[in-house]
Amino acid sequence: MLQTPSGGDGDGAAAAAADTGLMSIGAVLNVLREEFPEVTISKIRFLESEGLVEPRRTPSGYRKFSAGDVERLGHVLRMQRDHYLPLKVIREHLAAMERGEAVPLPALSRPGDGEDPAESVPDTPAAARIGRGRLLAAAGVDEQRLAEWESYGLLVPVGDGVYDAEAVTVAGLLTELGRYGIEPRHLRAMKAAAEREAGLVEQVVAPLRRHRNPQTRAHAEDRTKELASLTVKLHAALVRSALGVRLP
């Protein structure tokens, strides 16, 4: 069985699955969100389509995940989040672990280690950055595709050839949507809506950030995360309501 890397909640996830038997994709989502708040059902399906997890299927086609599946998903998400590894490397790493080989994960690089600063990743989560080359590798796309995303404002560098860590998630979702024929030009309205939602959150937390009390200013970051989570959930619920669908 795969061993969950230190620093995560994989043991709790596996225990939850063991206690309840096989889990639906919705139950798995709830377990994973304890450590990965931004994970979505689409992300889990994407990882399945890439062969990184193979849940069982009921006769009616519903996915059922075991404790090992949940542990494996947590391991994959952690390698993406903490090490920015492309899916091909993650797949090879998992295969080596299943063969019983001890395969160390690469350490996060830092500026000044002899690496191009644009390719370095600080070890401070709040300031996580990823270089253009690593983003291309993680997303599995070429320069032309990335340039197209940038031309529509779907991905925007925060510096010279440097992106925030969330760019990996955005690139993965853009790739998955592209498989359904949804092109970057179709997503401009979604980008504009996201910017409006972000502007609303900024408007709410701005007074906290300007406050004289350092503790109040520090609280602004927590409030921003809370509001961001709520707006994402509301947006998803509104889309489901508009389509008249319920996700499994």
Short mmCIF file of C-alpha atoms in Angstrom, two decimals:
data_model
loop_
_atom_site.label_atom_id
_atom_site.label_comp_id
_atom_site.label_asym_id
_atom_site.label_seq_id
_atom_site.Cartn_x
_atom_site.Cartn_y
_atom_site.Cartn_z
CA MET A 1 0.00 0.00 0.00
CA LEU A 2 1.17 3.51 -0.72
CA GLN A 3 2.43 5.42 2.27
CA THR A 4 1.14 8.97 2.61
CA PRO A 5 3.98 11.53 2.79
CA SER A 6 4.53 13.32 6.06
CA GLY A 7 2.80 16.61 6.65
CA GLY A 8 -0.60 15.59 5.28
CA ASP A 9 -3.87 14.16 6.52
CA GLY A 10 -3.77 11.02 4.40
CA ASP A 11 -4.12 8.73 7.40
CA GLY A 12 -7.37 10.42 8.38
CA ALA A 13 -8.67 10.18 4.83
CA ALA A 14 -7.87 6.49 4.61
CA ALA A 15 -9.44 5.86 8.03
CA ALA A 16 -12.64 7.61 6.96
CA ALA A 17 -12.88 5.39 3.89
CA ALA A 18 -12.13 2.27 5.96
CA ASP A 19 -14.87 3.12 8.44
CA THR A 20 -17.55 3.59 5.80
CA GLY A 21 -16.44 1.05 3.20
CA LEU A 22 -16.42 2.17 -0.41
CA MET A 23 -17.09 5.89 -0.85
CA SER A 24 -18.93 7.90 -3.48
CA ILE A 25 -17.03 10.63 -5.32
CA GLY A 26 -18.89 13.24 -3.26
CA ALA A 27 -17.79 11.64 0.00
CA VAL A 28 -14.20 11.48 -1.27
CA LEU A 29 -14.40 15.17 -2.15
CA ASN A 30 -15.47 16.04 1.40
CA VAL A 31 -12.57 14.04 2.87
CA LEU A 32 -9.95 15.54 0.55
CA ARG A 33 -11.14 19.10 1.10
CA GLU A 34 -9.96 18.93 4.70
CA GLU A 35 -6.42 19.21 3.33
CA PHE A 36 -7.10 20.46 -0.22
CA PRO A 37 -9.90 23.08 -0.01
CA GLU A 38 -9.78 23.87 -3.72
CA VAL A 39 -10.13 20.30 -5.01
CA THR A 40 -13.22 19.65 -7.14
CA ILE A 41 -15.10 16.66 -8.48
CA SER A 42 -13.83 17.62 -11.93
CA LYS A 43 -10.27 17.41 -10.63
CA ILE A 44 -10.87 13.91 -9.23
CA ARG A 45 -12.41 12.81 -12.53
CA PHE A 46 -9.46 14.33 -14.40
CA LEU A 47 -6.96 12.37 -12.29
CA GLU A 48 -8.99 9.22 -12.97
CA SER A 49 -8.94 9.92 -16.72
CA GLU A 50 -5.15 10.22 -16.49
CA GLY A 51 -4.93 6.77 -14.90
CA LEU A 52 -3.74 8.01 -11.51
CA VAL A 53 -6.61 6.35 -9.65
CA GLU A 54 -8.98 3.55 -10.70
CA PRO A 55 -12.15 3.47 -8.59
CA ARG A 56 -14.57 0.61 -8.86
CA ARG A 57 -17.83 1.07 -10.76
CA THR A 58 -21.31 -0.02 -9.73
CA PRO A 59 -23.54 -1.73 -12.31
CA SER A 60 -25.20 1.66 -12.87
CA GLY A 61 -21.83 3.31 -13.50
CA TYR A 62 -21.27 5.20 -10.24
CA ARG A 63 -17.71 5.49 -8.96
CA LYS A 64 -16.85 3.84 -5.65
CA PHE A 65 -13.52 4.64 -4.00
CA SER A 66 -11.64 2.50 -1.48
CA ALA A 67 -9.44 3.71 1.37
CA GLY A 68 -6.42 3.07 -0.85
CA ASP A 69 -7.93 5.19 -3.62
CA VAL A 70 -8.44 8.10 -1.22
CA GLU A 71 -4.89 7.75 0.10
CA ARG A 72 -3.55 7.66 -3.46
CA LEU A 73 -5.49 10.79 -4.46
CA GLY A 74 -4.13 12.63 -1.44
CA HIS A 75 -0.62 11.58 -2.41
CA VAL A 76 -1.09 12.82 -5.99
CA LEU A 77 -2.57 16.15 -4.91
CA ARG A 78 0.24 16.65 -2.40
CA MET A 79 2.91 16.02 -5.04
CA GLN A 80 1.24 18.56 -7.33
CA ARG A 81 0.83 21.15 -4.58
CA ASP A 82 4.16 20.80 -2.83
CA HIS A 83 6.50 19.70 -5.62
CA TYR A 84 4.84 20.90 -8.86
CA LEU A 85 5.49 17.55 -10.49
CA PRO A 86 4.00 16.82 -13.95
CA LEU A 87 1.52 13.96 -14.09
CA LYS A 88 3.95 11.74 -15.99
CA VAL A 89 6.51 12.00 -13.18
CA ILE A 90 3.81 11.43 -10.54
CA ARG A 91 2.64 8.31 -12.37
CA GLU A 92 6.21 6.97 -12.50
CA HIS A 93 6.72 7.78 -8.82
CA LEU A 94 3.57 5.89 -7.82
CA ALA A 95 4.57 2.91 -9.95
CA ALA A 96 7.97 2.81 -8.25
CA MET A 97 6.36 2.95 -4.81
CA GLU A 98 4.05 0.09 -5.71
CA ARG A 99 7.15 -1.93 -6.64
CA GLY A 100 8.46 -1.28 -3.14
CA GLU A 101 11.19 1.12 -4.25
CA ALA A 102 12.15 4.04 -2.01
CA VAL A 103 11.80 7.06 -4.24
CA PRO A 104 12.52 10.44 -2.58
CA LEU A 105 10.48 13.39 -3.73
CA PRO A 106 12.41 16.43 -5.06
CA ALA A 107 12.91 19.23 -2.57
CA LEU A 108 11.36 22.60 -3.23
CA SER A 109 13.93 24.86 -4.84
CA ARG A 110 14.79 28.33 -3.65
CA PRO A 111 16.31 31.39 -5.31
CA GLY A 112 20.08 31.33 -5.11
CA ASP A 113 20.48 27.57 -5.53
CA GLY A 114 22.03 28.07 -8.96
CA GLU A 115 18.65 27.85 -10.67
CA ASP A 116 16.96 30.42 -12.85
CA PRO A 117 14.87 32.56 -10.44
CA ALA A 118 11.92 32.23 -12.81
CA GLU A 119 12.06 28.47 -12.27
CA SER A 120 12.39 28.61 -8.48
CA VAL A 121 9.61 27.96 -5.98
CA PRO A 122 9.74 29.59 -2.52
CA ASP A 123 8.88 27.31 0.37
CA THR A 124 6.44 29.82 1.84
CA PRO A 125 2.92 28.64 0.89
CA ALA A 126 1.47 32.15 0.80
CA ALA A 127 4.15 33.18 -1.71
CA ALA A 128 4.30 29.99 -3.77
CA ARG A 129 5.44 30.61 -7.32
CA ILE A 130 6.12 28.40 -10.31
CA GLY A 131 8.26 29.14 -13.33
CA ARG A 132 7.03 28.96 -16.91
CA GLY A 133 8.91 25.76 -17.69
CA ARG A 134 7.47 23.95 -14.69
CA LEU A 135 3.98 25.20 -15.49
CA LEU A 136 4.26 23.84 -19.03
CA ALA A 137 5.46 20.48 -17.69
CA ALA A 138 2.79 20.25 -14.99
CA ALA A 139 0.00 21.14 -17.43
CA GLY A 140 1.40 18.95 -20.21
CA VAL A 141 0.97 21.69 -22.84
CA ASP A 142 3.26 23.56 -25.21
CA GLU A 143 4.17 27.24 -25.47
CA GLN A 144 1.52 27.91 -28.10
CA ARG A 145 -1.31 26.68 -25.88
CA LEU A 146 -0.05 28.64 -22.88
CA ALA A 147 0.30 31.78 -25.00
CA GLU A 148 -3.31 31.34 -26.16
CA TRP A 149 -4.54 31.11 -22.55
CA GLU A 150 -2.57 34.23 -21.71
CA SER A 151 -4.01 36.12 -24.69
CA TYR A 152 -7.49 35.67 -23.20
CA GLY A 153 -6.35 36.60 -19.70
CA LEU A 154 -7.06 33.11 -18.33
CA LEU A 155 -3.50 32.82 -17.05
CA VAL A 156 -1.50 35.89 -16.10
CA PRO A 157 2.14 35.82 -14.89
CA VAL A 158 2.84 37.61 -11.63
CA GLY A 159 6.35 38.44 -12.77
CA ASP A 160 8.81 37.79 -15.58
CA GLY A 161 8.04 34.19 -16.49
CA VAL A 162 6.67 33.43 -13.01
CA TYR A 163 3.12 32.39 -12.05
CA ASP A 164 1.34 31.82 -8.77
CA ALA A 165 0.88 28.20 -7.76
CA GLU A 166 -2.85 28.30 -8.58
CA ALA A 167 -1.88 28.52 -12.27
CA VAL A 168 -1.27 24.75 -12.25
CA THR A 169 -4.88 24.11 -11.23
CA VAL A 170 -6.21 26.62 -13.77
CA ALA A 171 -4.14 25.06 -16.56
CA GLY A 172 -5.37 21.57 -15.69
CA LEU A 173 -9.01 22.67 -15.76
CA LEU A 174 -8.54 24.55 -19.04
CA THR A 175 -7.04 21.40 -20.56
CA GLU A 176 -9.93 19.27 -19.33
CA LEU A 177 -12.54 21.72 -20.65
CA GLY A 178 -10.73 21.77 -23.98
CA ARG A 179 -11.38 18.05 -24.35
CA TYR A 180 -15.08 18.90 -24.47
CA GLY A 181 -14.57 21.48 -27.18
CA ILE A 182 -14.66 24.50 -24.84
CA GLU A 183 -12.07 26.94 -26.17
CA PRO A 184 -10.36 29.81 -24.30
CA ARG A 185 -12.51 32.36 -26.15
CA HIS A 186 -15.59 30.75 -24.63
CA LEU A 187 -14.27 31.36 -21.12
CA ARG A 188 -13.82 35.14 -21.20
CA ALA A 189 -17.16 35.66 -19.45
CA MET A 190 -16.14 33.21 -16.71
CA LYS A 191 -12.87 35.10 -16.23
CA ALA A 192 -14.75 38.41 -15.99
CA ALA A 193 -17.20 36.94 -13.46
CA ALA A 194 -14.30 35.64 -11.33
CA GLU A 195 -12.71 39.09 -11.33
CA ARG A 196 -15.99 40.68 -10.24
CA GLU A 197 -16.33 38.15 -7.41
CA ALA A 198 -12.73 38.80 -6.34
CA GLY A 199 -13.43 42.52 -6.40
CA LEU A 200 -16.40 42.04 -4.10
CA VAL A 201 -14.28 40.08 -1.62
CA GLU A 202 -11.55 42.74 -1.76
CA GLN A 203 -14.14 45.42 -1.05
CA VAL A 204 -15.28 43.59 2.09
CA VAL A 205 -11.80 42.93 3.51
CA ALA A 206 -10.23 46.28 2.55
CA PRO A 207 -11.20 48.01 5.85
CA LEU A 208 -9.55 45.17 7.80
CA ARG A 209 -6.32 45.52 5.84
CA ARG A 210 -6.20 49.27 6.51
CA HIS A 211 -6.88 48.90 10.24
CA ARG A 212 -4.28 50.20 12.71
CA ASN A 213 -4.40 47.05 14.81
CA PRO A 214 -1.86 44.50 13.46
CA GLN A 215 -4.04 41.60 14.64
CA THR A 216 -7.00 42.97 12.71
CA ARG A 217 -4.88 43.33 9.60
CA ALA A 218 -3.66 39.76 10.00
CA HIS A 219 -7.28 38.62 10.32
CA ALA A 220 -7.95 40.02 6.84
CA GLU A 221 -6.15 37.05 5.26
CA ASP A 222 -8.37 34.53 7.06
CA ARG A 223 -11.48 36.50 6.16
CA THR A 224 -10.38 36.59 2.51
CA LYS A 225 -10.03 32.80 2.43
CA GLU A 226 -13.43 32.32 4.08
CA LEU A 227 -15.17 34.63 1.62
CA ALA A 228 -13.36 33.09 -1.35
CA SER A 229 -14.53 29.64 -0.30
CA LEU A 230 -18.12 30.83 0.07
CA THR A 231 -18.15 32.58 -3.31
CA VAL A 232 -16.74 29.48 -5.03
CA LYS A 233 -19.42 27.29 -3.42
CA LEU A 234 -22.18 29.75 -4.35
CA HIS A 235 -20.95 29.96 -7.94
CA ALA A 236 -20.92 26.15 -8.23
CA ALA A 237 -24.41 25.89 -6.71
CA LEU A 238 -25.77 28.52 -9.11
CA VAL A 239 -24.31 26.73 -12.12
CA ARG A 240 -25.80 23.41 -10.97
CA SER A 241 -29.16 25.10 -10.41
CA ALA A 242 -29.09 26.75 -13.84
CA LEU A 243 -28.31 23.42 -15.51
CA GLY A 244 -30.77 21.50 -13.36
CA VAL A 245 -28.23 18.84 -12.46
CA ARG A 246 -26.95 17.22 -9.31
CA LEU A 247 -23.39 15.94 -9.20
CA PRO A 248 -22.79 12.43 -7.79
#
